[in-house]
Short mmCIF file of C-alpha atoms in Angstrom, two decimals:
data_model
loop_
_atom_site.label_atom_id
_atom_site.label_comp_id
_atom_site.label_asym_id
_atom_site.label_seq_id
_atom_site.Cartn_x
_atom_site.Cartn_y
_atom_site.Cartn_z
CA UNK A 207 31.10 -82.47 65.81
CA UNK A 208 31.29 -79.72 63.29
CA UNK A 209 34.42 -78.95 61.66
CA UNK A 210 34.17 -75.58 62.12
CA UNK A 211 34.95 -75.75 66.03
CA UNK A 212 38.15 -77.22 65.08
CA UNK A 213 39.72 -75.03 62.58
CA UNK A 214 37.86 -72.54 61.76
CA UNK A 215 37.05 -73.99 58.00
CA UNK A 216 35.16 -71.68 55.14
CA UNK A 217 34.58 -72.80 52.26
CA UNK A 218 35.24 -70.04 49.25
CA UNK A 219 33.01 -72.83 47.27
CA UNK A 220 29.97 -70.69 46.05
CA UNK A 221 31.47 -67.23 44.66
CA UNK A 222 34.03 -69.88 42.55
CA UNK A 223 30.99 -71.95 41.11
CA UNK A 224 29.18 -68.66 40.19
CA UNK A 225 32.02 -67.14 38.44
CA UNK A 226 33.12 -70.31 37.03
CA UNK A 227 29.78 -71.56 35.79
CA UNK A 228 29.42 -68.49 33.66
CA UNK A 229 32.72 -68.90 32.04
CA UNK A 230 32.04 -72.54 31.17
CA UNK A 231 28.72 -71.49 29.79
CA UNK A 232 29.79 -69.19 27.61
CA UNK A 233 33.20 -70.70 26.67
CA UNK A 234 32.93 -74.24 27.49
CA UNK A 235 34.49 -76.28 30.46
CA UNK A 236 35.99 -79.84 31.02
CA UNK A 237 34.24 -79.12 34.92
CA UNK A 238 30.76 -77.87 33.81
CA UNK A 239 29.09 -80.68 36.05
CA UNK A 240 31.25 -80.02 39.24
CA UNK A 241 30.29 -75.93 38.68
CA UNK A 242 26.66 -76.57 37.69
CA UNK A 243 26.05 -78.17 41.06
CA UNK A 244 27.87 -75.88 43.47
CA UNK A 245 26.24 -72.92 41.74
CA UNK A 246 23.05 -74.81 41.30
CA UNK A 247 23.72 -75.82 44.96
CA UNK A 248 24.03 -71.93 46.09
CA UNK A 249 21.16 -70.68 44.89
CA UNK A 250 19.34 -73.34 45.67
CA UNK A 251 20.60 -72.32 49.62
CA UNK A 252 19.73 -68.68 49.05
CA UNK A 253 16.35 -69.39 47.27
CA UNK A 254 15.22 -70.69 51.08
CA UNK A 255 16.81 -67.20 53.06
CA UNK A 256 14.29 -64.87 53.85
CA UNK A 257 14.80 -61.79 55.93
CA UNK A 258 15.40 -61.77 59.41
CA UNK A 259 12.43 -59.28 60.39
CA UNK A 260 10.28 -61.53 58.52
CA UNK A 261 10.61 -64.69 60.37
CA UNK A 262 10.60 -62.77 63.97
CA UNK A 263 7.52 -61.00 62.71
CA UNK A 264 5.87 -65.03 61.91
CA UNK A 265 3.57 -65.84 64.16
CA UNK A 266 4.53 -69.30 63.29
CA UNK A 267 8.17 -69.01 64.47
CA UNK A 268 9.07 -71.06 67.40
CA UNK A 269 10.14 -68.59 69.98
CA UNK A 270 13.83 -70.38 70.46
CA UNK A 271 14.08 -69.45 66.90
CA UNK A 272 13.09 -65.97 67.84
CA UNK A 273 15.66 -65.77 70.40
CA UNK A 274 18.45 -66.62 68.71
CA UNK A 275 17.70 -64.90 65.15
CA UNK A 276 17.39 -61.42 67.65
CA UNK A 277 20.74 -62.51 69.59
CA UNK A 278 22.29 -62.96 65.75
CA UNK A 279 21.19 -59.31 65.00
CA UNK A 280 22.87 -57.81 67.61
CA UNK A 281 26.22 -59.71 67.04
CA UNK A 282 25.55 -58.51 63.62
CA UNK A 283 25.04 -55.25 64.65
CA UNK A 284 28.44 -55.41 66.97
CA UNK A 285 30.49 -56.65 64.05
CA UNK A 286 29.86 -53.32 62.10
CA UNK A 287 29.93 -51.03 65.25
CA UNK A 288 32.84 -52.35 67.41
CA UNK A 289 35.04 -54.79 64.89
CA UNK A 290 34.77 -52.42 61.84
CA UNK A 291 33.33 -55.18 59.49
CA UNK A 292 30.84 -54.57 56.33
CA UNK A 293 27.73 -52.87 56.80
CA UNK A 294 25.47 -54.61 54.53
CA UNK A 295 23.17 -57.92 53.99
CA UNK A 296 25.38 -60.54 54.99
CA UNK A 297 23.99 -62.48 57.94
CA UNK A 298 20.43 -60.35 57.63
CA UNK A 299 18.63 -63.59 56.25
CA UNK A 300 17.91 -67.11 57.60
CA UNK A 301 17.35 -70.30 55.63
CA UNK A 302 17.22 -73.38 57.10
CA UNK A 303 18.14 -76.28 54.77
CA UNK A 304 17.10 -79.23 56.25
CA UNK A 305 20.53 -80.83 56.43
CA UNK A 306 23.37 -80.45 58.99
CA UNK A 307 25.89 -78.93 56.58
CA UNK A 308 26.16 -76.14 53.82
CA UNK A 309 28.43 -77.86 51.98
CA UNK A 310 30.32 -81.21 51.93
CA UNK A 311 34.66 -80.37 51.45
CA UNK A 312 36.69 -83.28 50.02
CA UNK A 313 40.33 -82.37 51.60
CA UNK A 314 42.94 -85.03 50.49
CA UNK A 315 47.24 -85.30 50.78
CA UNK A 316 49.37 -88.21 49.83
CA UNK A 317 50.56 -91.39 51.98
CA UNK A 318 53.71 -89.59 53.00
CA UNK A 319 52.85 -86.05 52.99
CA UNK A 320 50.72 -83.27 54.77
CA UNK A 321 51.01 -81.11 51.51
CA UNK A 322 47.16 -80.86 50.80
CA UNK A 323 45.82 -81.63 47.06
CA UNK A 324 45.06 -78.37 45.66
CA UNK A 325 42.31 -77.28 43.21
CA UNK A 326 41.88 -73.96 41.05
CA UNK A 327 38.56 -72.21 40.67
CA UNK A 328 38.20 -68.47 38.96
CA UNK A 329 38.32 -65.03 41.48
CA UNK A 330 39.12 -67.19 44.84
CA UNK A 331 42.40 -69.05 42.73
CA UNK A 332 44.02 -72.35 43.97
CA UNK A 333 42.52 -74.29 47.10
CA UNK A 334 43.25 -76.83 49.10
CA UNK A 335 40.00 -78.57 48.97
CA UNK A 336 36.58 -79.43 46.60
CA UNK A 337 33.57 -78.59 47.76
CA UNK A 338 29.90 -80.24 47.07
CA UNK A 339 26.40 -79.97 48.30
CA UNK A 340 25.24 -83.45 47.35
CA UNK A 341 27.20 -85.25 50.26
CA UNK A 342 27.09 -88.64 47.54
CA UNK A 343 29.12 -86.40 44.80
CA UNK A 344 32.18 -85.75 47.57
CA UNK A 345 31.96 -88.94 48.84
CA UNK A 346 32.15 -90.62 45.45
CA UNK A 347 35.42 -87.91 44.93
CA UNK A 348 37.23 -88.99 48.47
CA UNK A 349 36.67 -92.54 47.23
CA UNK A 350 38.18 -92.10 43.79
CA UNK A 351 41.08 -90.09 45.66
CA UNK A 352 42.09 -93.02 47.39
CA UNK A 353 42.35 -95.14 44.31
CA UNK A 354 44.97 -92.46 43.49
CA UNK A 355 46.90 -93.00 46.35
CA UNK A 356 45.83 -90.04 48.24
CA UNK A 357 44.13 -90.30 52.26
CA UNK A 358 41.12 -88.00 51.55
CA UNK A 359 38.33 -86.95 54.33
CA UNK A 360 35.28 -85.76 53.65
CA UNK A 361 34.38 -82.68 56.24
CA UNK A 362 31.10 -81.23 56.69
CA UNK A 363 30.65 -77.20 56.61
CA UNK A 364 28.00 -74.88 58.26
CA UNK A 365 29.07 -72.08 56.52
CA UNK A 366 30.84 -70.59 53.64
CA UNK A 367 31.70 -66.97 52.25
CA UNK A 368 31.03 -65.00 48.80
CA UNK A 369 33.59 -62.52 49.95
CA UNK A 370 30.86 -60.07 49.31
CA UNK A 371 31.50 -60.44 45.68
CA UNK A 372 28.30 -60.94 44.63
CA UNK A 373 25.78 -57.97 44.39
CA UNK A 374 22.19 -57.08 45.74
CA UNK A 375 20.99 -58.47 49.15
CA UNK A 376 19.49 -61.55 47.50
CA UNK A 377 23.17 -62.64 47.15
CA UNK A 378 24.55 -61.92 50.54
CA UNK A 379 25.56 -64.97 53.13
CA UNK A 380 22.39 -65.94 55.26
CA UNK A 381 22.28 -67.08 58.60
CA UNK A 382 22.10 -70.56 58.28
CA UNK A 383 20.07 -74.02 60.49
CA UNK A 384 23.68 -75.49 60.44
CA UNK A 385 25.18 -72.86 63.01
CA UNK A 386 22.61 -70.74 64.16
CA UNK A 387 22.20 -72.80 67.46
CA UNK A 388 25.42 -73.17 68.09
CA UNK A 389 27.03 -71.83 71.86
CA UNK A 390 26.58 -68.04 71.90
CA UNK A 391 30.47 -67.94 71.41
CA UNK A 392 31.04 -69.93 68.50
CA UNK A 393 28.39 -68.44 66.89
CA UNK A 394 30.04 -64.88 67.23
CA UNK A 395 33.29 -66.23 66.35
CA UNK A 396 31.73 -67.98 63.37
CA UNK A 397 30.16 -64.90 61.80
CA UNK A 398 32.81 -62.87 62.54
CA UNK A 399 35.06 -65.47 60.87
CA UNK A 400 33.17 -65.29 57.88
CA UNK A 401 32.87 -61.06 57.38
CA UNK A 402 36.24 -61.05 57.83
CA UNK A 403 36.71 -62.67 54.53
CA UNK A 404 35.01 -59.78 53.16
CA UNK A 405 37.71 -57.12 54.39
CA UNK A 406 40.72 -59.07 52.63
CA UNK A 407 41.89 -61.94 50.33
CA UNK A 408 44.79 -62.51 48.67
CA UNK A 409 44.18 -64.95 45.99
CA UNK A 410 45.56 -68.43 45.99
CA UNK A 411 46.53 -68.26 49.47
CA UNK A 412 44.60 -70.02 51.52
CA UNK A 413 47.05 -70.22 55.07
CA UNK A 414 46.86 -66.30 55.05
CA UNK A 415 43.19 -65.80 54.35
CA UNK A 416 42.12 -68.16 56.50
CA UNK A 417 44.59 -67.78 59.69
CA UNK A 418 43.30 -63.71 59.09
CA UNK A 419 39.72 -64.65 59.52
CA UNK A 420 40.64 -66.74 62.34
CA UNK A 421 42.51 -63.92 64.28
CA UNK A 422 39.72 -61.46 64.15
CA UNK A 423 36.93 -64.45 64.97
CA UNK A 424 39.12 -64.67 68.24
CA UNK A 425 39.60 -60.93 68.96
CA UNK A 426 36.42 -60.21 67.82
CA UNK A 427 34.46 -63.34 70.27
CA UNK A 428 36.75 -62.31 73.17
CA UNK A 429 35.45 -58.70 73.29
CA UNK A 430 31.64 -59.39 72.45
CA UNK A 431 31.68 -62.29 75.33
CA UNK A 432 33.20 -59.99 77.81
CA UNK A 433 30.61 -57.06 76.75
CA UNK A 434 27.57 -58.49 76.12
CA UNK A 435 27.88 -62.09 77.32
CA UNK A 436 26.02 -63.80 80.00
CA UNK A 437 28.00 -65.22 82.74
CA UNK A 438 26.41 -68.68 81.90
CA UNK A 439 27.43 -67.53 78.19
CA UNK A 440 31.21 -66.76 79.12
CA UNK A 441 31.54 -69.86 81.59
CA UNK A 442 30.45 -72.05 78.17
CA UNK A 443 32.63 -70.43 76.13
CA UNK A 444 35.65 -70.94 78.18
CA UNK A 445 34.89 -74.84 78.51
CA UNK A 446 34.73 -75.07 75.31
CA UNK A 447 37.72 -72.90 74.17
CA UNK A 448 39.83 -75.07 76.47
CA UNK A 449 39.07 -78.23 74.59
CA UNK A 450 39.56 -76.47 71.82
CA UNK A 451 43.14 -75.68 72.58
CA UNK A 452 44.04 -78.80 73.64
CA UNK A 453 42.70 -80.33 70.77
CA UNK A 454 44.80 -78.39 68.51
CA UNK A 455 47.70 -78.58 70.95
CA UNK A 456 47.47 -82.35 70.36
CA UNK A 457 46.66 -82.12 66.40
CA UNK A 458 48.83 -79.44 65.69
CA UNK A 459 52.23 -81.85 67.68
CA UNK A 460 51.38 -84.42 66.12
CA UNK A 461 51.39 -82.70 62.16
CA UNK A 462 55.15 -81.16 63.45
CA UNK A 463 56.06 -84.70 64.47
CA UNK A 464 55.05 -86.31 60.98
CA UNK A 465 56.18 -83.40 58.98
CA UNK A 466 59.72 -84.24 60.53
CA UNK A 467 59.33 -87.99 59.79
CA UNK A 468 57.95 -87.52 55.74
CA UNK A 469 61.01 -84.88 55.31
CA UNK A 470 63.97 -87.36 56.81
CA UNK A 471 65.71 -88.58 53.69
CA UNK A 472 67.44 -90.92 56.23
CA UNK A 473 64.29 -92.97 56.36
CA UNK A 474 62.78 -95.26 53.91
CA UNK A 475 59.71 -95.08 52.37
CA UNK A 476 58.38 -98.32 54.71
CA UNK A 477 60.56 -97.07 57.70
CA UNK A 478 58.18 -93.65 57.65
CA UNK A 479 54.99 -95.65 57.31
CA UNK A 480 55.83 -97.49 60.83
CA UNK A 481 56.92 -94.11 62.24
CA UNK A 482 53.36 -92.54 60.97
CA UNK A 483 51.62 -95.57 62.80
CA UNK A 484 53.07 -95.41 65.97
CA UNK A 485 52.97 -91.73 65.67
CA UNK A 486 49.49 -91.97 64.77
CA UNK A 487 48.60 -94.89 67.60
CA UNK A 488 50.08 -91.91 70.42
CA UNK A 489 47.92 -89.31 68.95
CA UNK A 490 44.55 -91.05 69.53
CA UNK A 491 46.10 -92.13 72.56
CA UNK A 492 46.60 -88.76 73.97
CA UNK A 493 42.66 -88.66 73.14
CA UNK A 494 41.93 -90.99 74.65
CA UNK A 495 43.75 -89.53 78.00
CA UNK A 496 42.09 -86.49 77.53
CA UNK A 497 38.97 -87.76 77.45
CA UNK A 498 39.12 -90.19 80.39
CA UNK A 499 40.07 -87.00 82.04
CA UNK A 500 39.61 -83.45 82.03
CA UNK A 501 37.05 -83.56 79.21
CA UNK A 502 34.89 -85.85 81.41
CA UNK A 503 33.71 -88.26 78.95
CA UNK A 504 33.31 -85.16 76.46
CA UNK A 505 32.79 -87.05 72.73
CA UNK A 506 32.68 -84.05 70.28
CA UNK A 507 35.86 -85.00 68.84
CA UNK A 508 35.68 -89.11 68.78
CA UNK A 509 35.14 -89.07 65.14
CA UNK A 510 38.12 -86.91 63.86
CA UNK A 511 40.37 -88.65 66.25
CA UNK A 512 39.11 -91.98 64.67
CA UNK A 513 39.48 -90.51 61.17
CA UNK A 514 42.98 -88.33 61.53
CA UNK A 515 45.23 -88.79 58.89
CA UNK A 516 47.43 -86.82 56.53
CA UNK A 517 44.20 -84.66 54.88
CA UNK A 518 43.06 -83.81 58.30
CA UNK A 519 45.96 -83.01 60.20
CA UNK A 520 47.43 -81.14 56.43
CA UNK A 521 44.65 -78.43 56.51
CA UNK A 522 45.17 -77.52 60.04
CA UNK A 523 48.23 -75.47 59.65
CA UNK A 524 45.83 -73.18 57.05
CA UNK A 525 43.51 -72.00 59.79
CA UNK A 526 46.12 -71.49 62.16
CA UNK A 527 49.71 -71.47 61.28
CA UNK A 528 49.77 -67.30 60.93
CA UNK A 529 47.14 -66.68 63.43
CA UNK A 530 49.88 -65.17 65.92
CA UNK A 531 51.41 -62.77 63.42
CA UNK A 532 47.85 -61.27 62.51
CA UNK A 533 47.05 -61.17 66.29
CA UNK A 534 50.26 -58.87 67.24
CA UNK A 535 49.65 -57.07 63.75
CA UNK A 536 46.61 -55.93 65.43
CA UNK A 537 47.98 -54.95 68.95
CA UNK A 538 51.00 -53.44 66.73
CA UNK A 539 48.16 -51.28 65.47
CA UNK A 540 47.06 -49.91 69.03
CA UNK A 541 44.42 -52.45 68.37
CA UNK A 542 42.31 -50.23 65.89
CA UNK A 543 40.50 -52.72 63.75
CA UNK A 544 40.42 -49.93 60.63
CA UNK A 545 44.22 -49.40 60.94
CA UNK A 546 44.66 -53.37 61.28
CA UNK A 547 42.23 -54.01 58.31
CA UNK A 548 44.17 -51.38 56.06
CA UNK A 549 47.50 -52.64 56.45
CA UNK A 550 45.95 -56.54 56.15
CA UNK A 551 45.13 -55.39 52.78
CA UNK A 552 48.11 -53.87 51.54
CA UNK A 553 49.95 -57.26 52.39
CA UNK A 554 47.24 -59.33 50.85
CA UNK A 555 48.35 -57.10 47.45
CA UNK A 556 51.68 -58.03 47.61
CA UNK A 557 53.43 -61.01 46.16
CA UNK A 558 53.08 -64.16 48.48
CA UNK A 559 56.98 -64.22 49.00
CA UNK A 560 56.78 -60.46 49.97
CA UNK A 561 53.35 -60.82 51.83
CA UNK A 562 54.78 -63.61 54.39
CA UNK A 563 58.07 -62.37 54.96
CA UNK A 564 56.64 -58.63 56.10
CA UNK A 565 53.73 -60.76 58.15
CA UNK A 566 56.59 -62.64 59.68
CA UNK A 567 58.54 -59.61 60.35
#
């Protein structure tokens, strides 16, 4: 299943290897081979976009392709019109890559702790994960993780954003094989996930830009499936944004219940490690239930389920921990997306202190 349907994940990984590789080139870096491949890795990606009108005017273009490359232009074309997000090249290109991911993220945390390993790149700041296009390079990183002591997952991407750093059109996000056939839904809420980015980012924090882009992917899919949505469309979205929800009902419970047991100084270190089992045995469990049940056999989430340990359950709260704040920002702000982008940005300026005690207010 991709990890985007379950949190909502974007990896900043390609404007940080572009700015970073040209520091290290012209000053020298300790991580020249980790930044020579992501920014080798990028343009690589966009060397393979080409414009939009150019494959529907390609004889040789499967007509599904058509189809959803002209249903991607008019989501495009809504983002700008209705949600207020950039006007320019982002999303006007299509590559495909051949593979089933843009990039591979290594996301790790320790034994007893959801606090996610974080790593520092130039313009995007500190992360919570390492990201690689060479699936062998980030598996070869989880693996040397866990001789550290750390649980590490790899995840795989569809898409990432350049914040709209980098200049000309050659430069700007293309639409991408990963996601472009995804449920008409999900593919609105990705894109509009991703141009979100674009409007705001406050530097080194990842839980606000992220939960940000994940409120206005929601607001944003809500309003184009109840405008220009199919019934068939709108029935598919809800099915799936029902398992969604329960997914992260049952994820999200289970990262409160473990947070409580790695912060008991009552409990020793062995004590918590039986309390993460059996906490860990119930989640999958619950699955399990789920599955047998209302999700009729569904298997889109078997493998993170199978998987689900501190990394995975630690970079959930990211995508969704301040989602609620930014939604009643934006009804706070009669629900005008300019007005709700404006004052987005002047917290995103502030200190991080500052910033989440006015969100939280």
């Amino acid at each position: 299943m991709k990890r985007w349907l379950l949190m909502g994940l974007a990896s900043l990984v390609g404007i940080a290897a572009v700015a970073a590789g040209a520091v290290c080139l012209t000053s020298g870096c300790s991580s020249l081979g980790y930044y020579a491949q992501a920014a080798g890795g990028h343009v690589s990606l966009l060397n393979k976009a080409r414009p939009v009108p150019e494959w529907l005017a390609d004889e040789t273009t499967a007509a599904p392709l058509k189809e959803r490359l002209a249903l991607s232009q008019r989501m495009r074309d809504f983002a700008v019109s209705e949600l207020k997000l950039p006007d320019n090249a982002s999303y006007r290109r299509y590559a495909d890559l051949g593979r089933n991911a843009a990039v591979y993220n290594v996301v790790a945390a320790p034994e007893l702790s959801l606090t996610l390993k974080t790593w520092c790149f130039p313009v995007v700041g500190c992360v919570g994960y390492r990201g690689y296009y060479d699936k062998a390079d980030a598996d070869a990183l989880a693996a040397e993780l866990r001789t550290q002591g750390y649980e590490a997952v790899v995840q795989s991407i569809p898409a990432y954003s350049t914040l709209g750093k980098l200049p000309g059109d050659y430069f700007a996000d293309p639409l991408l094989n990963t996601f472009l056939r995804w449920a008409e839904g999900d593919l609105a809420h990705l894109m509009f996930h991703e141009l979100a980015h674009q409007i705001a980012y406050a530097k080194g924090d990842t839980m606000f830009n992220e939960s940000f882009a994940t409120a206005v992917e929601r607001i944003g899919g809500r309003l184009w499936l109840e405008r220009h949505a199919s019934p068939q469309a709108m029935q598919e979205s809800a099915t799936l944004d029902v398992r969604r929800q329960e997914f992260r009902r049952l994820a999200l419970s289970a990262r409160a219940d473990l947070e409580a047991i790695y912060t008991n100084s009552t409990l020793t270190d062995e004590a918590k490690r039986r309390a993460k089992a059996d906490r860990l045995a119930r989640l999958r469990a619950d699955h399990a239930a789920l599955k047998a049940g209302p999700w009729n056999g569904y298997t889109g989430y078997d493998n993170w389920f199978a998987t689900a340990n501190n990394a995975s359950l630690g970079v959930m709260a990211a995508y969704n921990e301040l989602v609620p704040q930014f939604e009643q920002l934006y009804e706070r702000e009669g629900r005008d997306f300019e007005r709700f982008y404006a004052e987005v940005k002047r917290l995103a300026a502030l200190p991080m202190a500052e910033r989440r005690a006015t969100l939280a207010r």
